[in-house]
Amino acid sequence: MADQQNVDDDEVDYAGYSGLKEFMSETTMHGVQYIFRGAKLLRFVWLLGVLGALSGFLFFFITAVNNFLDHPSNTKIDIVSRSQLPLPAVTICNSNIAQFSALSSPYPHYELNCAFVCSVFNVTGTSSCPLSRNESNQIIRSDTRIARDILLDIGQAKTSLILDPAIAALNNVFPAAVPYQDSSSFRSVVTSAGLCHTFNHDGSQSGVERVGIDAGAKFIVNIDQPEYAGVTLLSAGVEIYLHPPQGT
């Protein structure tokens, strides 16, 4: 009976080893399957390689854990509530730099305005600007006005861009933390986008005390599309820039 028991134990051990060998031979863990395949020398080399990699992993893992424990860190979170958020400056520019009426007769200086636009946008000698480059340059040199004066003259005035008539009614019907703004709240400024108009340029407007669609500043703009000359741009719209006050 003792011999039979020993044989059964050996068979159990052998069966267990066979299962382990089969599992290791089919596993996708890199290198492990080669420990149970091929010649003994090759299997021994793979065994050393896997043990070395495992030892290296344990070494760096323990080193990283000890390094983390040796450098404790504290995180402090302060919840700060603000009763008011400052309003940025808002600059609005019509995409149309030059008003058609300012380039046509009988508008004062219309020839100079047209020559300036044609020269700057390099459209001289076209159907939109029949003047040649030499003719445009001669007209520009014959006038004492500078580019800033011309851009102020041909751009859309703030009283035209920012609609005023409906402002009072809108403020009564749709009250907001910052009321609808009329053109008097804007300062005109010449930029690379032409004549633009800036709201809250000096930061004098009160801040916003609540969030939501009705809490911010509101503007009604008129792009005046019939005034698009088709020289500087083919699409209609406005460009809106948000920036810190006094940053115009």
Short mmCIF file of C-alpha atoms in Angstrom, two decimals:
data_model
loop_
_atom_site.label_atom_id
_atom_site.label_comp_id
_atom_site.label_asym_id
_atom_site.label_seq_id
_atom_site.Cartn_x
_atom_site.Cartn_y
_atom_site.Cartn_z
CA MET A 1 0.00 0.00 0.00
CA ALA A 2 2.91 2.32 0.80
CA ASP A 3 4.40 1.73 -2.65
CA GLN A 4 1.07 2.38 -4.32
CA GLN A 5 0.72 5.64 -2.37
CA ASN A 6 4.19 6.77 -3.47
CA VAL A 7 3.37 6.03 -7.10
CA ASP A 8 0.14 8.00 -6.90
CA ASP A 9 1.96 10.98 -5.35
CA ASP A 10 4.54 10.90 -8.15
CA GLU A 11 1.84 10.79 -10.77
CA VAL A 12 0.11 13.80 -9.15
CA ASP A 13 3.37 15.80 -9.07
CA TYR A 14 4.15 14.91 -12.64
CA ALA A 15 0.68 15.84 -13.76
CA GLY A 16 0.96 19.20 -12.03
CA TYR A 17 4.31 19.89 -13.68
CA SER A 18 2.91 18.99 -17.07
CA GLY A 19 0.08 21.48 -16.63
CA LEU A 20 2.50 24.23 -15.60
CA LYS A 21 4.79 23.44 -18.52
CA GLU A 22 1.89 23.55 -20.95
CA PHE A 23 0.69 26.89 -19.56
CA MET A 24 4.16 28.45 -19.67
CA SER A 25 4.72 27.17 -23.20
CA GLU A 26 1.54 28.90 -24.45
CA THR A 27 1.63 32.11 -22.40
CA THR A 28 2.13 35.45 -24.17
CA MET A 29 4.51 36.71 -21.46
CA HIS A 30 7.67 37.51 -23.36
CA GLY A 31 10.54 35.09 -22.78
CA VAL A 32 8.77 32.76 -20.34
CA GLN A 33 7.61 30.27 -22.98
CA TYR A 34 11.19 29.75 -24.22
CA ILE A 35 12.25 28.44 -20.80
CA PHE A 36 10.21 25.32 -21.56
CA ARG A 37 11.11 24.96 -25.23
CA GLY A 38 14.21 23.95 -27.19
CA ALA A 39 17.60 22.71 -26.05
CA LYS A 40 18.57 22.77 -22.40
CA LEU A 41 21.34 25.33 -22.90
CA LEU A 42 19.00 27.71 -24.68
CA ARG A 43 16.35 27.20 -22.05
CA PHE A 44 18.91 27.96 -19.34
CA VAL A 45 19.95 31.18 -21.09
CA TRP A 46 16.31 32.27 -21.32
CA LEU A 47 15.81 31.43 -17.65
CA LEU A 48 18.73 33.68 -16.70
CA GLY A 49 17.41 36.45 -18.94
CA VAL A 50 13.90 36.32 -17.49
CA LEU A 51 15.20 36.20 -13.91
CA GLY A 52 17.51 39.14 -14.65
CA ALA A 53 14.67 41.18 -16.11
CA LEU A 54 12.45 40.35 -13.15
CA SER A 55 15.24 41.31 -10.74
CA GLY A 56 15.76 44.61 -12.55
CA PHE A 57 12.03 45.36 -12.43
CA LEU A 58 11.87 44.66 -8.70
CA PHE A 59 14.96 46.79 -8.07
CA PHE A 60 13.62 49.85 -9.93
CA PHE A 61 10.12 49.37 -8.52
CA ILE A 62 11.38 49.26 -4.93
CA THR A 63 13.69 52.23 -5.61
CA ALA A 64 10.78 54.28 -7.01
CA VAL A 65 8.52 53.40 -4.06
CA ASN A 66 11.24 54.33 -1.54
CA ASN A 67 11.91 57.59 -3.40
CA PHE A 68 8.21 58.43 -3.27
CA LEU A 69 7.99 57.65 0.44
CA ASP A 70 11.12 59.72 1.18
CA HIS A 71 9.57 62.83 -0.42
CA PRO A 72 6.12 63.35 1.07
CA SER A 73 3.90 65.97 -0.55
CA ASN A 74 0.94 67.90 0.75
CA THR A 75 -1.85 69.23 -1.43
CA LYS A 76 -3.87 72.15 -0.18
CA ILE A 77 -7.01 73.31 -1.96
CA ASP A 78 -8.52 76.66 -1.10
CA ILE A 79 -12.00 77.39 -2.41
CA VAL A 80 -12.18 81.09 -3.16
CA SER A 81 -15.44 82.72 -4.12
CA ARG A 82 -15.48 85.99 -6.02
CA SER A 83 -18.47 88.26 -5.88
CA GLN A 84 -17.60 89.88 -9.19
CA LEU A 85 -15.63 89.00 -12.32
CA PRO A 86 -14.04 91.82 -14.33
CA LEU A 87 -15.25 92.44 -17.85
CA PRO A 88 -12.66 92.26 -20.63
CA ALA A 89 -12.38 94.85 -23.34
CA VAL A 90 -14.35 93.87 -26.45
CA THR A 91 -13.18 95.10 -29.84
CA ILE A 92 -15.57 94.73 -32.78
CA CYS A 93 -14.40 95.13 -36.37
CA ASN A 94 -16.44 94.91 -39.53
CA SER A 95 -14.77 92.49 -41.92
CA ASN A 96 -15.31 95.14 -44.58
CA ILE A 97 -12.43 97.57 -44.15
CA ALA A 98 -13.63 100.00 -46.82
CA GLN A 99 -17.20 101.26 -47.16
CA PHE A 100 -18.42 101.31 -50.76
CA SER A 101 -19.86 104.81 -50.36
CA ALA A 102 -16.44 106.12 -49.29
CA LEU A 103 -14.92 104.88 -52.56
CA SER A 104 -17.52 106.41 -54.86
CA SER A 105 -18.51 109.85 -56.02
CA PRO A 106 -19.70 112.26 -54.63
CA TYR A 107 -17.99 111.23 -51.35
CA PRO A 108 -15.22 113.71 -50.40
CA HIS A 109 -11.74 112.38 -51.18
CA TYR A 110 -13.25 109.30 -52.81
CA GLU A 111 -10.45 109.21 -55.39
CA LEU A 112 -7.81 109.14 -52.69
CA ASN A 113 -9.71 106.52 -50.71
CA CYS A 114 -10.08 104.32 -53.77
CA ALA A 115 -6.43 104.71 -54.72
CA PHE A 116 -5.34 103.84 -51.18
CA VAL A 117 -7.50 100.70 -51.02
CA CYS A 118 -6.44 99.54 -54.47
CA SER A 119 -2.76 100.04 -53.66
CA VAL A 120 -2.84 98.43 -50.20
CA PHE A 121 -4.75 95.36 -51.34
CA ASN A 122 -2.85 95.13 -54.64
CA VAL A 123 -5.96 95.07 -56.82
CA THR A 124 -5.02 97.90 -59.16
CA GLY A 125 -5.91 97.40 -62.79
CA THR A 126 -8.88 95.14 -62.05
CA SER A 127 -12.60 95.53 -62.62
CA SER A 128 -13.00 96.43 -58.92
CA CYS A 129 -10.23 99.01 -59.14
CA PRO A 130 -9.54 100.31 -62.67
CA LEU A 131 -6.73 102.61 -61.53
CA SER A 132 -3.21 101.52 -62.37
CA ARG A 133 -0.55 101.29 -59.66
CA ASN A 134 1.18 104.43 -60.92
CA GLU A 135 -2.09 106.36 -60.94
CA SER A 136 -2.87 105.18 -57.40
CA ASN A 137 0.58 106.17 -56.14
CA GLN A 138 0.35 109.62 -57.75
CA ILE A 139 -3.02 110.30 -56.11
CA ILE A 140 -1.75 109.12 -52.71
CA ARG A 141 1.41 111.26 -52.92
CA SER A 142 -0.61 114.33 -53.88
CA ASP A 143 -2.57 114.26 -50.59
CA THR A 144 -1.28 115.09 -47.14
CA ARG A 145 -3.50 112.65 -45.23
CA ILE A 146 -1.83 109.68 -43.64
CA ALA A 147 -3.02 106.07 -43.70
CA ARG A 148 -4.69 106.36 -40.29
CA ASP A 149 -6.82 109.26 -41.49
CA ILE A 150 -7.88 107.33 -44.57
CA LEU A 151 -8.80 104.23 -42.58
CA LEU A 152 -10.86 106.37 -40.23
CA ASP A 153 -12.62 107.85 -43.25
CA ILE A 154 -13.40 104.63 -45.13
CA GLY A 155 -14.24 102.39 -42.15
CA GLN A 156 -17.70 101.84 -40.70
CA ALA A 157 -18.49 104.43 -38.03
CA LYS A 158 -19.39 103.15 -34.58
CA THR A 159 -22.84 104.76 -34.76
CA SER A 160 -23.47 102.65 -37.86
CA LEU A 161 -21.93 99.41 -36.57
CA ILE A 162 -23.43 99.52 -33.06
CA LEU A 163 -27.18 99.92 -33.36
CA ASP A 164 -28.70 102.36 -30.87
CA PRO A 165 -32.47 102.72 -31.48
CA ALA A 166 -33.58 99.46 -29.88
CA ILE A 167 -31.18 99.61 -26.92
CA ALA A 168 -33.52 101.19 -24.36
CA ALA A 169 -36.39 98.86 -25.23
CA LEU A 170 -34.13 95.79 -25.01
CA ASN A 171 -32.87 96.80 -21.59
CA ASN A 172 -36.48 97.02 -20.36
CA VAL A 173 -37.61 93.73 -21.88
CA PHE A 174 -34.44 91.71 -21.24
CA PRO A 175 -32.78 93.16 -18.12
CA ALA A 176 -29.23 91.95 -17.63
CA ALA A 177 -26.38 92.41 -15.18
CA VAL A 178 -24.61 94.45 -17.87
CA PRO A 179 -27.19 96.30 -20.02
CA TYR A 180 -27.17 96.39 -23.79
CA GLN A 181 -24.52 98.88 -24.83
CA ASP A 182 -24.95 101.74 -27.27
CA SER A 183 -22.28 103.34 -29.44
CA SER A 184 -21.38 105.94 -26.79
CA SER A 185 -19.80 103.15 -24.72
CA PHE A 186 -17.26 102.44 -27.49
CA ARG A 187 -13.97 104.04 -28.48
CA SER A 188 -12.94 103.96 -32.13
CA VAL A 189 -9.44 102.72 -32.88
CA VAL A 190 -7.49 101.96 -36.05
CA THR A 191 -6.02 98.46 -36.12
CA SER A 192 -4.57 96.06 -38.67
CA ALA A 193 -8.18 95.00 -39.31
CA GLY A 194 -9.16 98.57 -40.20
CA LEU A 195 -11.43 100.82 -38.17
CA CYS A 196 -12.65 98.99 -35.07
CA HIS A 197 -14.59 99.97 -31.97
CA THR A 198 -13.74 98.90 -28.42
CA PHE A 199 -16.11 98.51 -25.47
CA ASN A 200 -14.69 98.89 -21.93
CA HIS A 201 -11.33 100.01 -23.29
CA ASP A 202 -10.35 101.58 -19.97
CA GLY A 203 -11.87 98.93 -17.65
CA SER A 204 -14.42 101.38 -16.25
CA GLN A 205 -17.40 99.06 -16.74
CA SER A 206 -18.62 97.17 -13.68
CA GLY A 207 -17.90 93.46 -13.53
CA VAL A 208 -20.23 90.49 -13.82
CA GLU A 209 -21.80 89.24 -10.60
CA ARG A 210 -23.48 86.09 -11.90
CA VAL A 211 -23.13 83.55 -14.69
CA GLY A 212 -25.48 82.72 -17.50
CA ILE A 213 -26.55 83.96 -20.90
CA ASP A 214 -28.13 87.09 -19.44
CA ALA A 215 -25.19 88.04 -17.22
CA GLY A 216 -22.70 89.39 -19.77
CA ALA A 217 -22.55 92.43 -22.01
CA LYS A 218 -24.75 92.43 -25.11
CA PHE A 219 -24.32 94.21 -28.42
CA ILE A 220 -26.41 94.54 -31.55
CA VAL A 221 -24.26 95.12 -34.62
CA ASN A 222 -25.09 96.04 -38.18
CA ILE A 223 -22.62 94.82 -40.81
CA ASP A 224 -24.30 97.01 -43.46
CA GLN A 225 -23.68 94.52 -46.25
CA PRO A 226 -24.72 96.88 -49.10
CA GLU A 227 -21.57 98.85 -48.21
CA TYR A 228 -19.30 95.91 -49.08
CA ALA A 229 -17.22 97.03 -52.04
CA GLY A 230 -16.01 93.54 -52.92
CA VAL A 231 -12.41 94.75 -53.02
CA THR A 232 -11.07 93.76 -49.62
CA LEU A 233 -13.30 90.79 -48.80
CA LEU A 234 -15.93 88.62 -50.43
CA SER A 235 -17.67 87.40 -47.26
CA ALA A 236 -19.64 89.48 -44.78
CA GLY A 237 -19.37 89.48 -41.00
CA VAL A 238 -17.67 90.98 -37.97
CA GLU A 239 -14.52 90.09 -36.07
CA ILE A 240 -14.73 90.22 -32.26
CA TYR A 241 -11.63 90.31 -30.05
CA LEU A 242 -11.56 89.91 -26.26
CA HIS A 243 -8.52 91.38 -24.53
CA PRO A 244 -7.52 93.13 -21.30
CA PRO A 245 -8.69 96.72 -20.94
CA GLN A 246 -6.26 99.38 -22.17
CA GLY A 247 -4.78 96.73 -24.44
CA THR A 248 -6.20 98.15 -27.66
#
